[in-house]
Amino acid sequence: MSASLADRQEVVNFGCRLNIAEGEGVRAAVKAAGARDTIVFNSCAVTDEAVRQAGQAVRRALRERPEAEVVVTGCAAELERDAFAAMGARVVPNDAKGLVESYRFEEKNGASTSSAQTDLEDGSPPPPFALSLSKGRSSYRPALSGADHARAFLGVQTGCSHSCTFCATVLARGSARSASVEAVVESAQTALDRGQREIILTGVDLASYGDDSGTTLAALVEALLALPVERLRLSSLDPNRIDEALFALLTQEVRVMPHVHLSLQAGDDMVLTRMKRRHRRVDAVRLIERLKAARAEIAIGADLIAGFPTEDAAMFANSLALIDDCDIVFGHIFPYSPRAGTPAARMPQAGRAIARERAAILRDANARRRQDWLDTEVGRTASMLVERDGISGHAENFAAVTLTAPAAPGTIIDVRLGARDGDRMIATPTQAKDIAA
């Protein structure tokens, strides 16, 4: 094997923003461990399709790179440990995937990596986001994505303490655990120091941040706003956990982006009850009415599941109508798939074909709603964070933007939104903002 191949290290992330953030910690740990010719799949298990894709990628890597160490971690590795091990891959638990020792193993040629340098090139230890499993479920440390994007994903929380009947996350990640405010602020400062001007807070159940430590997500946001952060965005929120303090920040703080993504899952009360969700349809509608009344420019996103067990045509119609009733322009829509070990998997199933058909209907309806909304944005002046390619990025409300002329990557510029091209706005730069990063 050539030296270049022997030294090759690769991390492939699947799934959510939290996995993307944690993937950078995996990358640092693999490097610090001195693992040679290693590919790590940081997997997702939100649907059976996600697990299938991870398995397909692992089998391909084992076939095409027989001399490499193929490692699987993430949620699918937790739930399908034996299956991945049977393929011939090494399996690293979720809570250990950011630890250097997880990647110190005997190489296939018999040489050990145990004497590898344990620090990074600058002499600092790698940034683990989880502690040892020796005392049970670990505490959590922030997970910060890499410097290859203008935006930084910052994982501040993992696990979930709820018991939604469809979800295997609690099986894969355990109960909710939060990073300390101080550690999150330190990670955010790291992102700012390397020139990233938007920070996106993420977690498995972000709105539960601080439940295990006596603080709140609102308190964390306020602490982060004490830094010179220009744009702060929150990922998916449980609608019944938006308290008055967080509501005020979402609607009154200009540096908190006007983009609220809610974990709604369905628009029918019977389905929500059988999912063991903690809100009802009217709660979602009223919350969004309040948000938009207080800050009209807020764009709404939502997670929705189609074809949940026992869902009939009338129940589905209520979910379909929710897209208009809640003005959902960014839908994250899944066909339901049964996850082993969850109560919903034992309920009478609607069936895969129905779930896929209904998901397609929801996606079409959401696409129309999004495009109608984007058409109303034509002619507006927006503030855009330019991505590393110099031509793409997002407006404050998360509208995707493509520039007519390149701009400096990582800058925040004012643009005039022109015609819509599919799901993107074509925009002309006006002037760069001169705000300290």
One Martini backbone bead per residue (centre of mass of N, CA, C, O) as a GRO file, in nm:
protein
  437
    1MET     BB    1   0.097   0.035   0.021
    2SER     BB    2   0.072   0.349   0.007
    3ALA     BB    3   0.132   0.620   0.201
    4SER     BB    4  -0.127   0.780   0.133
    5LEU     BB    5  -0.326   0.547   0.201
    6ALA     BB    6  -0.227   0.476   0.490
    7ASP     BB    7  -0.300   0.789   0.591
    8ARG     BB    8  -0.591   0.768   0.551
    9GLN     BB    9  -0.869   0.986   0.654
   10GLU     BB   10  -1.226   0.924   0.712
   11VAL     BB   11  -1.543   1.109   0.738
   12VAL     BB   12  -1.890   1.001   0.743
   13ASN     BB   13  -2.190   1.178   0.738
   14PHE     BB   14  -2.509   1.128   0.880
   15GLY     BB   15  -2.780   1.339   0.887
   16CYS     BB   16  -2.767   1.548   1.127
   17ARG     BB   17  -2.629   1.829   1.266
   18LEU     BB   18  -2.507   1.685   1.507
   19ASN     BB   19  -2.334   1.489   1.342
   20ILE     BB   20  -2.165   1.705   1.205
   21ALA     BB   21  -2.041   1.814   1.463
   22GLU     BB   22  -1.931   1.538   1.574
   23GLY     BB   23  -1.747   1.469   1.330
   24GLU     BB   24  -1.511   1.655   1.413
   25GLY     BB   25  -1.436   1.492   1.666
   26VAL     BB   26  -1.374   1.235   1.515
   27ARG     BB   27  -1.149   1.346   1.338
   28ALA     BB   28  -0.962   1.430   1.574
   29ALA     BB   29  -0.939   1.147   1.707
   30VAL     BB   30  -0.820   0.993   1.469
   31LYS     BB   31  -0.568   1.169   1.441
   32ALA     BB   32  -0.461   1.139   1.737
   33ALA     BB   33  -0.442   0.816   1.715
   34GLY     BB   34  -0.307   0.737   1.429
   35ALA     BB   35  -0.500   0.636   1.225
   36ARG     BB   36  -0.475   0.415   0.953
   37ASP     BB   37  -0.663   0.366   0.705
   38THR     BB   38  -0.953   0.530   0.776
   39ILE     BB   39  -1.313   0.473   0.804
   40VAL     BB   40  -1.590   0.675   0.920
   41PHE     BB   41  -1.927   0.604   1.015
   42ASN     BB   42  -2.174   0.850   1.090
   43SER     BB   43  -2.470   0.750   1.185
   44CYS     BB   44  -2.821   0.687   1.117
   45ALA     BB   45  -3.182   0.618   1.266
   46VAL     BB   46  -3.456   0.766   1.186
   47THR     BB   47  -3.460   0.545   0.961
   48ASP     BB   48  -3.442   0.264   0.771
   49GLU     BB   49  -3.302   0.409   0.534
   50ALA     BB   50  -3.057   0.513   0.694
   51VAL     BB   51  -2.953   0.232   0.767
   52ARG     BB   52  -2.924   0.123   0.480
   53GLN     BB   53  -2.717   0.333   0.381
   54ALA     BB   54  -2.498   0.260   0.582
   55GLY     BB   55  -2.466  -0.036   0.501
   56GLN     BB   56  -2.391   0.016   0.208
   57ALA     BB   57  -2.132   0.183   0.267
   58VAL     BB   58  -1.982  -0.032   0.428
   59ARG     BB   59  -1.973  -0.256   0.214
   60ARG     BB   60  -1.820  -0.090   0.004
   61ALA     BB   61  -1.565  -0.034   0.172
   62LEU     BB   62  -1.489  -0.332   0.223
   63ARG     BB   63  -1.459  -0.396  -0.082
   64GLU     BB   64  -1.267  -0.142  -0.182
   65ARG     BB   65  -1.108  -0.145   0.128
   66PRO     BB   66  -0.960  -0.411   0.269
   67GLU     BB   67  -0.717  -0.255   0.437
   68ALA     BB   68  -0.914  -0.104   0.594
   69GLU     BB   69  -1.058   0.071   0.855
   70VAL     BB   70  -1.392   0.002   0.946
   71VAL     BB   71  -1.614   0.239   1.095
   72VAL     BB   72  -1.895   0.243   1.328
   73THR     BB   73  -2.120   0.500   1.420
   74GLY     BB   74  -2.383   0.598   1.592
   75CYS     BB   75  -2.714   0.514   1.588
   76ALA     BB   76  -2.699   0.257   1.410
   77ALA     BB   77  -2.474   0.121   1.580
   78GLU     BB   78  -2.650   0.087   1.834
   79LEU     BB   79  -2.897  -0.079   1.694
   80GLU     BB   80  -2.678  -0.251   1.475
   81ARG     BB   81  -2.420  -0.389   1.584
   82ASP     BB   82  -2.417  -0.687   1.482
   83ALA     BB   83  -2.445  -0.627   1.180
   84PHE     BB   84  -2.179  -0.466   1.146
   85ALA     BB   85  -1.989  -0.679   1.263
   86ALA     BB   86  -2.061  -0.902   1.049
   87MET     BB   87  -1.931  -0.736   0.810
   88GLY     BB   88  -1.637  -0.619   0.955
   89ALA     BB   89  -1.684  -0.391   1.147
   90ARG     BB   90  -1.625  -0.143   1.356
   91VAL     BB   91  -1.766  -0.055   1.682
   92VAL     BB   92  -1.877   0.265   1.806
   93PRO     BB   93  -2.003   0.427   2.041
   94ASN     BB   94  -2.156   0.719   2.073
   95ASP     BB   95  -2.011   0.808   2.356
   96ALA     BB   96  -1.708   0.729   2.203
   97LYS     BB   97  -1.656   0.892   1.924
   98GLY     BB   98  -1.465   1.136   2.067
   99LEU     BB   99  -1.242   0.925   2.138
  100VAL     BB  100  -0.924   0.831   2.099
  101GLU     BB  101  -0.938   0.525   2.202
  102SER     BB  102  -1.142   0.428   1.974
  103TYR     BB  103  -0.874   0.444   1.749
  104ARG     BB  104  -0.702   0.223   1.908
  105PHE     BB  105  -0.584  -0.025   1.694
  106GLU     BB  106  -0.531  -0.302   1.533
  107GLU     BB  107  -0.396  -0.359   1.257
  108LYS     BB  108  -0.416  -0.574   0.984
  109ASN     BB  109  -0.084  -0.603   0.997
  110GLY     BB  110  -0.032  -0.581   1.336
  111ALA     BB  111  -0.002  -0.295   1.391
  112SER     BB  112   0.018  -0.049   1.628
  113THR     BB  113  -0.139   0.269   1.753
  114SER     BB  114  -0.065   0.324   2.065
  115SER     BB  115   0.198   0.529   1.995
  116ALA     BB  116   0.052   0.764   1.916
  117GLN     BB  117  -0.016   1.070   1.881
  118THR     BB  118  -0.246   1.260   2.103
  119ASP     BB  119  -0.206   1.524   1.959
  120LEU     BB  120  -0.214   1.792   1.795
  121GLU     BB  121  -0.021   1.998   1.607
  122ASP     BB  122  -0.055   2.235   1.842
  123GLY     BB  123  -0.070   2.044   2.123
  124SER     BB  124  -0.361   1.992   2.147
  125PRO     BB  125  -0.630   1.851   2.237
  126PRO     BB  126  -0.888   1.705   2.148
  127PRO     BB  127  -1.250   1.767   2.098
  128PRO     BB  128  -1.436   1.624   2.301
  129PHE     BB  129  -1.804   1.532   2.350
  130ALA     BB  130  -1.722   1.283   2.537
  131LEU     BB  131  -1.716   1.057   2.781
  132SER     BB  132  -1.683   0.799   2.954
  133LEU     BB  133  -1.847   0.474   3.005
  134SER     BB  134  -1.760   0.370   3.298
  135LYS     BB  135  -2.026   0.550   3.432
  136GLY     BB  136  -2.198   0.533   3.199
  137ARG     BB  137  -2.358   0.777   3.105
  138SER     BB  138  -2.253   1.056   2.975
  139SER     BB  139  -2.145   1.342   2.950
  140TYR     BB  140  -2.152   1.665   2.783
  141ARG     BB  141  -1.994   1.808   2.502
  142PRO     BB  142  -1.931   2.009   2.274
  143ALA     BB  143  -2.010   2.027   1.916
  144LEU     BB  144  -1.788   2.129   1.653
  145SER     BB  145  -1.761   2.220   1.360
  146GLY     BB  146  -1.598   2.307   1.100
  147ALA     BB  147  -1.420   2.546   0.870
  148ASP     BB  148  -1.578   2.471   0.579
  149HIS     BB  149  -1.791   2.679   0.685
  150ALA     BB  150  -1.957   2.971   0.754
  151ARG     BB  151  -2.104   2.786   0.933
  152ALA     BB  152  -2.181   2.678   1.272
  153PHE     BB  153  -2.212   2.377   1.438
  154LEU     BB  154  -2.365   2.345   1.775
  155GLY     BB  155  -2.351   2.107   2.009
  156VAL     BB  156  -2.546   2.105   2.337
  157GLN     BB  157  -2.708   1.826   2.301
  158THR     BB  158  -2.830   1.502   2.416
  159GLY     BB  159  -3.079   1.324   2.392
  160CYS     BB  160  -3.387   1.181   2.556
  161SER     BB  161  -3.678   1.204   2.799
  162HIS     BB  162  -3.875   1.093   2.614
  163SER     BB  163  -4.167   0.877   2.462
  164CYS     BB  164  -4.189   0.844   2.170
  165THR     BB  165  -4.324   0.584   1.981
  166PHE     BB  166  -4.127   0.622   1.706
  167CYS     BB  167  -3.855   0.656   1.871
  168ALA     BB  168  -3.489   0.562   1.890
  169THR     BB  169  -3.307   0.771   2.036
  170VAL     BB  170  -3.304   0.671   2.332
  171LEU     BB  171  -3.156   0.405   2.248
  172ALA     BB  172  -2.899   0.558   2.109
  173ARG     BB  173  -2.858   0.822   2.343
  174GLY     BB  174  -3.045   0.853   2.565
  175SER     BB  175  -3.064   1.074   2.786
  176ALA     BB  176  -3.065   1.392   2.865
  177ARG     BB  177  -2.778   1.606   2.781
  178SER     BB  178  -2.574   1.883   2.883
  179ALA     BB  179  -2.391   2.139   2.828
  180SER     BB  180  -2.225   2.384   2.940
  181VAL     BB  181  -2.226   2.713   2.914
  182GLU     BB  182  -1.918   2.755   2.915
  183ALA     BB  183  -1.851   2.549   2.689
  184VAL     BB  184  -2.024   2.677   2.467
  185VAL     BB  185  -1.892   2.956   2.465
  186GLU     BB  186  -1.611   2.853   2.390
  187SER     BB  187  -1.694   2.729   2.116
  188ALA     BB  188  -1.810   2.987   1.993
  189GLN     BB  189  -1.543   3.143   2.000
  190THR     BB  190  -1.396   2.961   1.806
  191ALA     BB  191  -1.575   3.023   1.564
  192LEU     BB  192  -1.523   3.330   1.562
  193ASP     BB  193  -1.207   3.319   1.538
  194ARG     BB  194  -1.248   3.167   1.239
  195GLY     BB  195  -1.498   3.348   1.095
  196GLN     BB  196  -1.776   3.259   1.203
  197ARG     BB  197  -2.104   3.435   1.174
  198GLU     BB  198  -2.266   3.163   1.221
  199ILE     BB  199  -2.474   3.000   1.468
  200ILE     BB  200  -2.588   2.658   1.522
  201LEU     BB  201  -2.807   2.518   1.727
  202THR     BB  202  -2.787   2.178   1.853
  203GLY     BB  203  -2.997   1.875   1.897
  204VAL     BB  204  -3.212   1.636   1.985
  205ASP     BB  205  -3.343   1.830   2.238
  206LEU     BB  206  -3.299   2.149   2.254
  207ALA     BB  207  -3.532   2.259   2.451
  208SER     BB  208  -3.398   2.078   2.700
  209TYR     BB  209  -3.193   2.255   2.776
  210GLY     BB  210  -3.093   2.221   3.124
  211ASP     BB  211  -3.265   2.005   3.278
  212ASP     BB  212  -2.989   1.872   3.414
  213SER     BB  213  -2.874   2.189   3.534
  214GLY     BB  214  -3.079   2.446   3.584
  215THR     BB  215  -3.136   2.550   3.298
  216THR     BB  216  -3.168   2.720   2.974
  217LEU     BB  217  -3.195   2.809   2.652
  218ALA     BB  218  -3.228   3.112   2.700
  219ALA     BB  219  -2.972   3.143   2.873
  220LEU     BB  220  -2.778   3.054   2.653
  221VAL     BB  221  -2.844   3.269   2.443
  222GLU     BB  222  -2.767   3.510   2.622
  223ALA     BB  223  -2.469   3.426   2.652
  224LEU     BB  224  -2.403   3.435   2.344
  225LEU     BB  225  -2.489   3.745   2.306
  226ALA     BB  226  -2.224   3.847   2.459
  227LEU     BB  227  -2.113   3.796   2.202
  228PRO     BB  228  -1.996   3.875   1.862
  229VAL     BB  229  -2.259   3.765   1.737
  230GLU     BB  230  -2.454   3.795   1.439
  231ARG     BB  231  -2.564   3.486   1.405
  232LEU     BB  232  -2.848   3.306   1.541
  233ARG     BB  233  -2.947   2.960   1.530
  234LEU     BB  234  -3.220   2.732   1.555
  235SER     BB  235  -3.317   2.434   1.584
  236SER     BB  236  -3.524   2.207   1.667
  237LEU     BB  237  -3.844   2.255   1.834
  238ASP     BB  238  -4.042   2.215   2.098
  239PRO     BB  239  -4.341   2.373   2.124
  240ASN     BB  240  -4.385   2.323   2.453
  241ARG     BB  241  -4.077   2.476   2.515
  242ILE     BB  242  -4.170   2.774   2.458
  243ASP     BB  243  -4.104   3.019   2.641
  244GLU     BB  244  -4.105   3.350   2.713
  245ALA     BB  245  -3.800   3.393   2.686
  246LEU     BB  246  -3.768   3.257   2.407
  247PHE     BB  247  -3.982   3.416   2.257
  248ALA     BB  248  -3.843   3.692   2.288
  249LEU     BB  249  -3.587   3.617   2.130
  250LEU     BB  250  -3.727   3.531   1.859
  251THR     BB  251  -3.888   3.831   1.833
  252GLN     BB  252  -3.651   4.064   1.939
  253GLU     BB  253  -3.379   3.942   1.841
  254VAL     BB  254  -3.184   4.018   1.566
  255ARG     BB  255  -2.960   3.780   1.599
  256VAL     BB  256  -3.205   3.608   1.586
  257MET     BB  257  -3.327   3.428   1.357
  258PRO     BB  258  -3.619   3.426   1.134
  259HIS     BB  259  -3.623   3.091   1.224
  260VAL     BB  260  -3.863   2.830   1.287
  261HIS     BB  261  -3.823   2.499   1.407
  262LEU     BB  262  -4.064   2.233   1.437
  263SER     BB  263  -4.178   1.951   1.629
  264LEU     BB  264  -4.473   1.821   1.511
  265GLN     BB  265  -4.534   1.545   1.303
  266ALA     BB  266  -4.849   1.644   1.326
  267GLY     BB  267  -5.220   1.741   1.260
  268ASP     BB  268  -5.338   1.517   1.460
  269ASP     BB  269  -5.457   1.432   1.767
  270MET     BB  270  -5.453   1.124   1.758
  271VAL     BB  271  -5.167   1.094   1.656
  272LEU     BB  272  -5.031   1.255   1.881
  273THR     BB  273  -5.120   1.065   2.105
  274ARG     BB  274  -4.984   0.802   1.982
  275MET     BB  275  -4.696   0.949   1.993
  276LYS     BB  276  -4.662   1.120   2.262
  277ARG     BB  277  -4.717   1.404   2.243
  278ARG     BB  278  -4.716   1.754   2.401
  279HIS     BB  279  -4.920   1.840   2.174
  280ARG     BB  280  -5.152   2.019   1.982
  281ARG     BB  281  -5.274   2.161   1.711
  282VAL     BB  282  -5.359   2.433   1.842
  283ASP     BB  283  -5.080   2.497   1.960
  284ALA     BB  284  -4.932   2.537   1.693
  285VAL     BB  285  -5.108   2.755   1.569
  286ARG     BB  286  -5.083   2.964   1.802
  287LEU     BB  287  -4.780   2.994   1.808
  288ILE     BB  288  -4.747   3.098   1.514
  289GLU     BB  289  -4.927   3.340   1.543
  290ARG     BB  290  -4.752   3.476   1.761
  291LEU     BB  291  -4.486   3.492   1.611
  292LYS     BB  292  -4.595   3.659   1.362
  293ALA     BB  293  -4.711   3.898   1.526
  294ALA     BB  294  -4.420   3.974   1.649
  295ARG     BB  295  -4.267   3.844   1.367
  296ALA     BB  296  -4.336   3.842   1.041
  297GLU     BB  297  -4.052   3.718   0.910
  298ILE     BB  298  -4.101   3.447   1.003
  299ALA     BB  299  -3.992   3.122   0.933
  300ILE     BB  300  -4.137   2.799   0.885
  301GLY     BB  301  -4.058   2.489   1.028
  302ALA     BB  302  -4.099   2.116   0.991
  303ASP     BB  303  -4.176   1.812   1.130
  304LEU     BB  304  -4.296   1.520   0.938
  305ILE     BB  305  -4.520   1.236   0.950
  306ALA     BB  306  -4.603   0.971   0.735
  307GLY     BB  307  -4.796   0.695   0.808
  308PHE     BB  308  -4.889   0.642   1.074
  309PRO     BB  309  -5.014   0.445   1.278
  310THR     BB  310  -5.368   0.455   1.209
  311GLU     BB  311  -5.367   0.639   0.972
  312ASP     BB  312  -5.603   0.808   0.809
  313ALA     BB  313  -5.737   1.016   0.581
  314ALA     BB  314  -5.831   1.232   0.786
  315MET     BB  315  -5.567   1.259   0.942
  316PHE     BB  316  -5.394   1.338   0.700
  317ALA     BB  317  -5.551   1.594   0.624
  318ASN     BB  318  -5.461   1.749   0.880
  319SER     BB  319  -5.160   1.753   0.805
  320LEU     BB  320  -5.186   1.890   0.533
  321ALA     BB  321  -5.326   2.154   0.645
  322LEU     BB  322  -5.087   2.252   0.826
  323ILE     BB  323  -4.914   2.390   0.612
  324ASP     BB  324  -5.114   2.633   0.593
  325ASP     BB  325  -5.192   2.694   0.894
  326CYS     BB  326  -4.853   2.728   0.957
  327ASP     BB  327  -4.670   2.819   0.729
  328ILE     BB  328  -4.494   2.588   0.587
  329VAL     BB  329  -4.165   2.613   0.415
  330PHE     BB  330  -3.990   2.395   0.597
  331GLY     BB  331  -3.993   2.065   0.527
  332HIS     BB  332  -3.944   1.761   0.727
  333ILE     BB  333  -4.014   1.466   0.549
  334PHE     BB  334  -4.150   1.146   0.652
  335PRO     BB  335  -4.178   0.824   0.628
  336TYR     BB  336  -4.286   0.584   0.802
  337SER     BB  337  -4.080   0.372   1.020
  338PRO     BB  338  -4.016   0.097   1.183
  339ARG     BB  339  -3.878   0.063   1.512
  340ALA     BB  340  -3.716  -0.129   1.698
  341GLY     BB  341  -3.859  -0.109   2.030
  342THR     BB  342  -4.116   0.042   1.955
  343PRO     BB  343  -4.450   0.097   1.999
  344ALA     BB  344  -4.532   0.161   1.697
  345ALA     BB  345  -4.440  -0.121   1.580
  346ARG     BB  346  -4.711  -0.259   1.733
  347MET     BB  347  -4.894  -0.121   1.555
  348PRO     BB  348  -5.109  -0.060   1.324
  349GLN     BB  349  -5.028  -0.047   0.992
  350ALA     BB  350  -5.033   0.144   0.700
  351GLY     BB  351  -4.777   0.130   0.530
  352ARG     BB  352  -4.532   0.197   0.307
  353ALA     BB  353  -4.687   0.297   0.058
  354ILE     BB  354  -4.860   0.505   0.207
  355ALA     BB  355  -4.631   0.667   0.337
  356ARG     BB  356  -4.498   0.753   0.069
  357GLU     BB  357  -4.740   0.888  -0.062
  358ARG     BB  358  -4.789   1.099   0.166
  359ALA     BB  359  -4.510   1.229   0.161
  360ALA     BB  360  -4.532   1.333  -0.130
  361ILE     BB  361  -4.772   1.518  -0.079
  362LEU     BB  362  -4.640   1.694   0.136
  363ARG     BB  363  -4.401   1.790  -0.038
  364ASP     BB  364  -4.565   1.929  -0.256
  365ALA     BB  365  -4.713   2.129  -0.070
  366ASN     BB  366  -4.455   2.257   0.045
  367ALA     BB  367  -4.333   2.355  -0.221
  368ARG     BB  368  -4.560   2.549  -0.291
  369ARG     BB  369  -4.541   2.721  -0.037
  370ARG     BB  370  -4.246   2.806  -0.073
  371GLN     BB  371  -4.271   2.938  -0.356
  372ASP     BB  372  -4.480   3.147  -0.277
  373TRP     BB  373  -4.300   3.283  -0.068
  374LEU     BB  374  -4.060   3.354  -0.251
  375ASP     BB  375  -4.223   3.542  -0.439
  376THR     BB  376  -4.258   3.761  -0.203
  377GLU     BB  377  -3.933   3.832  -0.201
  378VAL     BB  378  -3.933   3.995  -0.437
  379GLY     BB  379  -3.731   4.297  -0.400
  380ARG     BB  380  -3.589   4.239  -0.150
  381THR     BB  381  -3.386   4.319   0.118
  382ALA     BB  382  -3.104   4.124   0.222
  383SER     BB  383  -2.924   3.917   0.444
  384MET     BB  384  -2.608   3.752   0.363
  385LEU     BB  385  -2.434   3.451   0.391
  386VAL     BB  386  -2.136   3.358   0.256
  387GLU     BB  387  -2.008   3.103   0.122
  388ARG     BB  388  -1.721   2.934   0.016
  389ASP     BB  389  -1.806   2.973  -0.301
  390GLY     BB  390  -1.927   3.291  -0.328
  391ILE     BB  391  -2.264   3.234  -0.422
  392SER     BB  392  -2.381   3.112  -0.162
  393GLY     BB  393  -2.674   3.105   0.068
  394HIS     BB  394  -2.840   3.284   0.344
  395ALA     BB  395  -3.087   3.423   0.479
  396GLU     BB  396  -3.230   3.498   0.768
  397ASN     BB  397  -3.493   3.303   0.680
  398PHE     BB  398  -3.339   3.068   0.495
  399ALA     BB  399  -3.317   3.154   0.224
  400ALA     BB  400  -3.204   3.058  -0.071
  401VAL     BB  401  -2.895   3.184  -0.229
  402THR     BB  402  -2.793   3.331  -0.548
  403LEU     BB  403  -2.544   3.487  -0.708
  404THR     BB  404  -2.448   3.695  -0.983
  405ALA     BB  405  -2.190   3.757  -0.800
  406PRO     BB  406  -1.918   3.735  -0.644
  407ALA     BB  407  -1.815   3.689  -0.301
  408ALA     BB  408  -1.688   3.695  -0.004
  409PRO     BB  409  -1.622   3.458   0.193
  410GLY     BB  410  -1.800   3.501   0.505
  411THR     BB  411  -1.980   3.725   0.436
  412ILE     BB  412  -2.198   4.004   0.497
  413ILE     BB  413  -2.466   4.087   0.275
  414ASP     BB  414  -2.639   4.290   0.070
  415VAL     BB  415  -2.943   4.204  -0.109
  416ARG     BB  416  -3.122   4.163  -0.410
  417LEU     BB  417  -3.415   4.009  -0.474
  418GLY     BB  418  -3.514   3.822  -0.730
  419ALA     BB  419  -3.566   3.568  -0.888
  420ARG     BB  420  -3.694   3.254  -0.900
  421ASP     BB  421  -3.509   2.926  -0.871
  422GLY     BB  422  -3.710   2.740  -0.753
  423ASP     BB  423  -3.559   2.721  -0.421
  424ARG     BB  424  -3.420   2.989  -0.525
  425MET     BB  425  -3.255   3.300  -0.503
  426ILE     BB  426  -3.181   3.567  -0.701
  427ALA     BB  427  -2.892   3.783  -0.639
  428THR     BB  428  -2.781   4.121  -0.573
  429PRO     BB  429  -2.533   4.297  -0.478
  430THR     BB  430  -2.470   4.584  -0.279
  431GLN     BB  431  -2.344   4.552   0.032
  432ALA     BB  432  -2.124   4.533   0.282
  433LYS     BB  433  -2.089   4.448   0.599
  434ASP     BB  434  -1.946   4.627   0.895
  435ILE     BB  435  -1.899   4.368   1.109
  436ALA     BB  436  -1.780   4.232   1.369
  437ALA     BB  437  -1.668   3.893   1.419
   0.00000   0.00000   0.00000
